[in-house]
PDB file of C-alpha atoms in Angstrom:
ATOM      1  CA  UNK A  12       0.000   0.000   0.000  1.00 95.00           C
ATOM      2  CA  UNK A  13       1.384   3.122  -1.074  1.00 95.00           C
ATOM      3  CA  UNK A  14      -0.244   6.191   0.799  1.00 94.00           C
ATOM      4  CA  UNK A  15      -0.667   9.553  -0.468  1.00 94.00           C
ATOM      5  CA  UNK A  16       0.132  12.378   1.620  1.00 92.00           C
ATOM      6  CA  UNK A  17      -2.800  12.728   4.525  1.00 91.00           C
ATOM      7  CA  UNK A  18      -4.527   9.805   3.645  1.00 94.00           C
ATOM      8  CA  UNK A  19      -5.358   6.881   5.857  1.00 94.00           C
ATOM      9  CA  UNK A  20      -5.192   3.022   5.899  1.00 95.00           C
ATOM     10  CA  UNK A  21      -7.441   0.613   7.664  1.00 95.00           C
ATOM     11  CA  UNK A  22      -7.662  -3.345   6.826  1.00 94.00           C
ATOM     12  CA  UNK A  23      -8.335  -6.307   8.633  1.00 92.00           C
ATOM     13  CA  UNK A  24      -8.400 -10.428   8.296  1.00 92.00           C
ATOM     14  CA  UNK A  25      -8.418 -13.555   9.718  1.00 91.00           C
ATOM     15  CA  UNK A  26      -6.897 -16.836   9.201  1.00 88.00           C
ATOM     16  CA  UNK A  27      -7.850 -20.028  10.169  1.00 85.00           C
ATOM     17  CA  UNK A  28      -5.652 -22.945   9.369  1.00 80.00           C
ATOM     18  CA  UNK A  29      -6.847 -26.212   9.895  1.00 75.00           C
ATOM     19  CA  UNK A  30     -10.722 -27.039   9.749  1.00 76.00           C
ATOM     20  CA  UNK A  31     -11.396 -26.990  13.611  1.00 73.00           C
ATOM     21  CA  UNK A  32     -15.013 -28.853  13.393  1.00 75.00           C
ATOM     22  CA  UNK A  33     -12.913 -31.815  12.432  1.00 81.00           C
ATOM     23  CA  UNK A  34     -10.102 -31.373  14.624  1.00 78.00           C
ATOM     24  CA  UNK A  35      -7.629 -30.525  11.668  1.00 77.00           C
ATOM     25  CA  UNK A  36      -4.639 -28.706  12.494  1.00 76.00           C
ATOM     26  CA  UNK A  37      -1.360 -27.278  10.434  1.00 75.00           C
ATOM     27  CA  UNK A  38       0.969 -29.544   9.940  1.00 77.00           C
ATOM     28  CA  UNK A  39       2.672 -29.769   6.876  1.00 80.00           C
ATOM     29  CA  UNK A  40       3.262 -27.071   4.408  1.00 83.00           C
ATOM     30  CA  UNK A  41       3.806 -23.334   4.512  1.00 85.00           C
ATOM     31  CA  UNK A  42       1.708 -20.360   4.940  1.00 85.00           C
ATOM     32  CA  UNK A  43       2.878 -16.808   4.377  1.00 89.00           C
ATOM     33  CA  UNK A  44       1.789 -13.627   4.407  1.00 90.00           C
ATOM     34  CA  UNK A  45       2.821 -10.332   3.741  1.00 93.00           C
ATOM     35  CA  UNK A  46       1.963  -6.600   3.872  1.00 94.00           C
ATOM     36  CA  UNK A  47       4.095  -2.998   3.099  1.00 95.00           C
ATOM     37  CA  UNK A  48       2.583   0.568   3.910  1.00 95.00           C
ATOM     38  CA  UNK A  49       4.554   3.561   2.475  1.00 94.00           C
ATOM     39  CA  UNK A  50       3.743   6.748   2.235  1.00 93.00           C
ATOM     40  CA  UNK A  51       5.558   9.259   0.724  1.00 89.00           C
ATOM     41  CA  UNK A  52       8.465   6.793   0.178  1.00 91.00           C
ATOM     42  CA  UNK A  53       9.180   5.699   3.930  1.00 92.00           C
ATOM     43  CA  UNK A  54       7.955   2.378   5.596  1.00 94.00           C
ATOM     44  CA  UNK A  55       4.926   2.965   8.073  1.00 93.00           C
ATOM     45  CA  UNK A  56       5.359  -1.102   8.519  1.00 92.00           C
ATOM     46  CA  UNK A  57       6.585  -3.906   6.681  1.00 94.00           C
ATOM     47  CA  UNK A  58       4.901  -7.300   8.485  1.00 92.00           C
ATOM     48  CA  UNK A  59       6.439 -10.901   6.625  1.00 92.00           C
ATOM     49  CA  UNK A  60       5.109 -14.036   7.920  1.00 86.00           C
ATOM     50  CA  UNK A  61       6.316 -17.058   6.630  1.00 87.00           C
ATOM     51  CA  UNK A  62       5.649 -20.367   9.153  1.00 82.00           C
ATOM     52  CA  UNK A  63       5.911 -23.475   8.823  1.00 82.00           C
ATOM     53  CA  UNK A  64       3.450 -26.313   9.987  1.00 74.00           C
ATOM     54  CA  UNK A  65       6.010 -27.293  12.685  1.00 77.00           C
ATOM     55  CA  UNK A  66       7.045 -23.045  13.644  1.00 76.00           C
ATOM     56  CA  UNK A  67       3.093 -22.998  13.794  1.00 72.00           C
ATOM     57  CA  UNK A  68       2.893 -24.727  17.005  1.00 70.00           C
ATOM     58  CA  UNK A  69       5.759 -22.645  18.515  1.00 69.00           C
ATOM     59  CA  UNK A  70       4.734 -20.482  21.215  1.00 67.00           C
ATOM     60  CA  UNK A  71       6.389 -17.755  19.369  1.00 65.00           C
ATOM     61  CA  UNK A  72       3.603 -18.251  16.379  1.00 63.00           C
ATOM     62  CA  UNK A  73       0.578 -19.083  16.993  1.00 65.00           C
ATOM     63  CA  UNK A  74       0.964 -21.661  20.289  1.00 64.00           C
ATOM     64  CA  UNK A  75      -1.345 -24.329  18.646  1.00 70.00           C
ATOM     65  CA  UNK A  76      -4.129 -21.951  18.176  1.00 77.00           C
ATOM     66  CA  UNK A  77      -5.617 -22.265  14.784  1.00 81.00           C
ATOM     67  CA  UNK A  78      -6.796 -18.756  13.973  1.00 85.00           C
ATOM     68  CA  UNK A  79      -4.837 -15.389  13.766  1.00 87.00           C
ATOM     69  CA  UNK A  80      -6.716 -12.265  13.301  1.00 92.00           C
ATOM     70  CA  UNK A  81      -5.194  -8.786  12.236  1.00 94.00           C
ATOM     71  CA  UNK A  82      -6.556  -4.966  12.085  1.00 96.00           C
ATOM     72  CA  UNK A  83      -3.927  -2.061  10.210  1.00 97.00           C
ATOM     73  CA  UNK A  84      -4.716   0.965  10.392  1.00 96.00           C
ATOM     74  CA  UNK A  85      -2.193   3.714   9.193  1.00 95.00           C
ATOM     75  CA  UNK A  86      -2.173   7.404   8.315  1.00 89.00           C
ATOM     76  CA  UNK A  87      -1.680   9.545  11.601  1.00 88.00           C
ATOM     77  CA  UNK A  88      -1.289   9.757  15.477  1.00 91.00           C
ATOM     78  CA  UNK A  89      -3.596   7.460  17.846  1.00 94.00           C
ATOM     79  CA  UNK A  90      -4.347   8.968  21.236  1.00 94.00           C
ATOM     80  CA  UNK A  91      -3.671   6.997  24.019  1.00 94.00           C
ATOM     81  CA  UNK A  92      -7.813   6.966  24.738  1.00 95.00           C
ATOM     82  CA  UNK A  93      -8.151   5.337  21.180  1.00 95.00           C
ATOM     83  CA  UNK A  94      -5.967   2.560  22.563  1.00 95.00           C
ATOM     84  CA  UNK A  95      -7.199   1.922  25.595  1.00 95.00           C
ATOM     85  CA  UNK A  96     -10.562   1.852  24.203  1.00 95.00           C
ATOM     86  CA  UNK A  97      -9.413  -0.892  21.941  1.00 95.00           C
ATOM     87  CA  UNK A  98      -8.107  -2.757  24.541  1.00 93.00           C
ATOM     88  CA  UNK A  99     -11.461  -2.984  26.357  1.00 92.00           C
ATOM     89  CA  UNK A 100     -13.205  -3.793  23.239  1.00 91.00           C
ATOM     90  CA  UNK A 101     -10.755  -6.690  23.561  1.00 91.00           C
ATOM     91  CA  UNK A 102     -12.024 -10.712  23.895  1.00 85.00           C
ATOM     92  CA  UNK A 103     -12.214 -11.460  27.752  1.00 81.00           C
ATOM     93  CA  UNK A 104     -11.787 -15.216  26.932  1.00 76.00           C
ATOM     94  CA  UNK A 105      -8.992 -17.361  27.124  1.00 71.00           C
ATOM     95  CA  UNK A 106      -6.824 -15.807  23.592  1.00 75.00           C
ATOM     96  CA  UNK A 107      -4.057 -13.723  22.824  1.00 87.00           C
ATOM     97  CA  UNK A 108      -4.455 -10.079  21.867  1.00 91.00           C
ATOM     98  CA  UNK A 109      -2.508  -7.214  21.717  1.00 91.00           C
ATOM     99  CA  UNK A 110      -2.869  -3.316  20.354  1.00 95.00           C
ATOM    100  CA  UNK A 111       0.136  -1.779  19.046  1.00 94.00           C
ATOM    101  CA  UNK A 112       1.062   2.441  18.553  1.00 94.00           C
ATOM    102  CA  UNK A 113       3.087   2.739  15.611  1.00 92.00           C
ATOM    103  CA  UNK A 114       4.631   6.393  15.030  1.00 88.00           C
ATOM    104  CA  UNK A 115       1.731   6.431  12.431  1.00 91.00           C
ATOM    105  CA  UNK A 116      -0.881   3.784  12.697  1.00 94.00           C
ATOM    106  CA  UNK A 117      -2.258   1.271  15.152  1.00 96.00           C
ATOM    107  CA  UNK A 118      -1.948  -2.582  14.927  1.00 96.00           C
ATOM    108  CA  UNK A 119      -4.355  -5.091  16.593  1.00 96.00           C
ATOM    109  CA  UNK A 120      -3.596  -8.685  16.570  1.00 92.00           C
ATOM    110  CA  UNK A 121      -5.649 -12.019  17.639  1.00 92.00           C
ATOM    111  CA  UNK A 122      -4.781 -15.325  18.396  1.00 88.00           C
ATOM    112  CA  UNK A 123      -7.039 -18.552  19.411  1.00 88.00           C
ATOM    113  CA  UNK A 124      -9.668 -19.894  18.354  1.00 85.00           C
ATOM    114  CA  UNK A 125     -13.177 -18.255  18.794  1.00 87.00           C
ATOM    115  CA  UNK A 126     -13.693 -16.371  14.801  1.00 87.00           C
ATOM    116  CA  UNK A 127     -17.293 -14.801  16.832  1.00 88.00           C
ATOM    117  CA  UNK A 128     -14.814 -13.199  18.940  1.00 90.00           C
ATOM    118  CA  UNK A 129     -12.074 -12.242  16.989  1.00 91.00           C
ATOM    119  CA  UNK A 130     -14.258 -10.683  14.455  1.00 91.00           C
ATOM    120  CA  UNK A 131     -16.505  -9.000  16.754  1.00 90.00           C
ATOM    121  CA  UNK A 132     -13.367  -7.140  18.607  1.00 93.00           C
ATOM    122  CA  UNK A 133     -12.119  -6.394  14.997  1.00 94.00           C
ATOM    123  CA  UNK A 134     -15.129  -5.182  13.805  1.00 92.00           C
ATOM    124  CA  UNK A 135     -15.954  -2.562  16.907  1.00 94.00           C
ATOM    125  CA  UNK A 136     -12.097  -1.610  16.159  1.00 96.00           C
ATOM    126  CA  UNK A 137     -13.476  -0.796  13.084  1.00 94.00           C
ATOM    127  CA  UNK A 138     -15.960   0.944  13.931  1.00 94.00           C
ATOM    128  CA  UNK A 139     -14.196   3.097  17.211  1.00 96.00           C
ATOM    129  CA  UNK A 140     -11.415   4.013  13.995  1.00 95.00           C
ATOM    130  CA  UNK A 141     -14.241   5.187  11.877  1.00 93.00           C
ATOM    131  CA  UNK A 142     -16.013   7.180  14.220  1.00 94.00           C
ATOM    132  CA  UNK A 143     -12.972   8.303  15.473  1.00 94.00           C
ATOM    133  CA  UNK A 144     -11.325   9.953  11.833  1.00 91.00           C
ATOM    134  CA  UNK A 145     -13.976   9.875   9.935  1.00 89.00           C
ATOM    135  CA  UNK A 146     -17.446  10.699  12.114  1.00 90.00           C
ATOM    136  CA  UNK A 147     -19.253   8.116  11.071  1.00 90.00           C
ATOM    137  CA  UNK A 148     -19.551   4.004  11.801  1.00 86.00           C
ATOM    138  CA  UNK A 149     -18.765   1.540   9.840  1.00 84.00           C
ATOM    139  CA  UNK A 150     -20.579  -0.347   7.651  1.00 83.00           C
ATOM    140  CA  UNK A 151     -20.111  -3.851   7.147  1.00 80.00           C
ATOM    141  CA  UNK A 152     -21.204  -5.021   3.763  1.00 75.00           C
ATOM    142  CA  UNK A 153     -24.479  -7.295   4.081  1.00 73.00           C
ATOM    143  CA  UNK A 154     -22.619 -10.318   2.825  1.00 73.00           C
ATOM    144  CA  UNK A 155     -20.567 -10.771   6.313  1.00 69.00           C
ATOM    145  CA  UNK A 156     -21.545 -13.204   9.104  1.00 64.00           C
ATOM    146  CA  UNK A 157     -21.574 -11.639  12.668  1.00 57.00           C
TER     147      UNK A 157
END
């Protein structure tokens, strides 16, 4: 992603590996990811993930969970309010979450196994970022579960 000057970046997914109904978990193989945001030629954040199925169960990955969930957003300060309101928008369950100040954005990451959670906590992210910088709330297209 390649920002213009005073423009903004928000994103967020979630990745499940293994099917969990069946009690499926990652094994074998390799799953990477990867994601840049520049503006006006400098790095806001370069993240590269690249695990294996036998780094996955690392406690330094994902500790055996099978879903990792990630919000970006990018494009100017965040308050400290903004962050401790996303921290008690966080999952009070047993998972792994953390909110991150960057000089110019804010990361939120997820890690266990409850999607209902991690997307709900991602969504009102959303939504506290939108109202925040933009004055109004998101809008989730119709095609998403909640």
């Amino acid at each position: 992603v390649d920002l213009a000057t005073g423009a903004t970046f928000c994103a967020w997914e979630m990745v499940r590996l293994g099917r969990s109904a069946r009690q499926e978990t990652f094994t074998h193989g390799c799953w990477e990811n990867a994601l840049e945001v520049w503006q006006a030629g400098k790095p806001l954040w370069i993240d590269r993930q690249r695990m294996t199925g036998e780094q996955w169960q690392s406690r330094q990955a994902s500790a055996s969970q099978p879903l990792l969930g990630l919000l970006v957003w990018f494009g100017g300060t965040v308050s400290k309010e903004l962050v401790a309101q996303a921290r008690i928008l966080a999952p009070q369950h047993e998972a792994d979450w953390g909110v991150t100040v960057l000089a110019a954005g804010l990361v939120c990451r997820y890690r266990g196994s409850d999607r209902q959670a991690a997307q709900a906590w991602l969504m009102a992210v959303w939504d506290l970022l939108r109202q925040t910088y933009r004055q109004r709330s998101a809008c989730p297209p119709r095609v998403w579960q909640r």
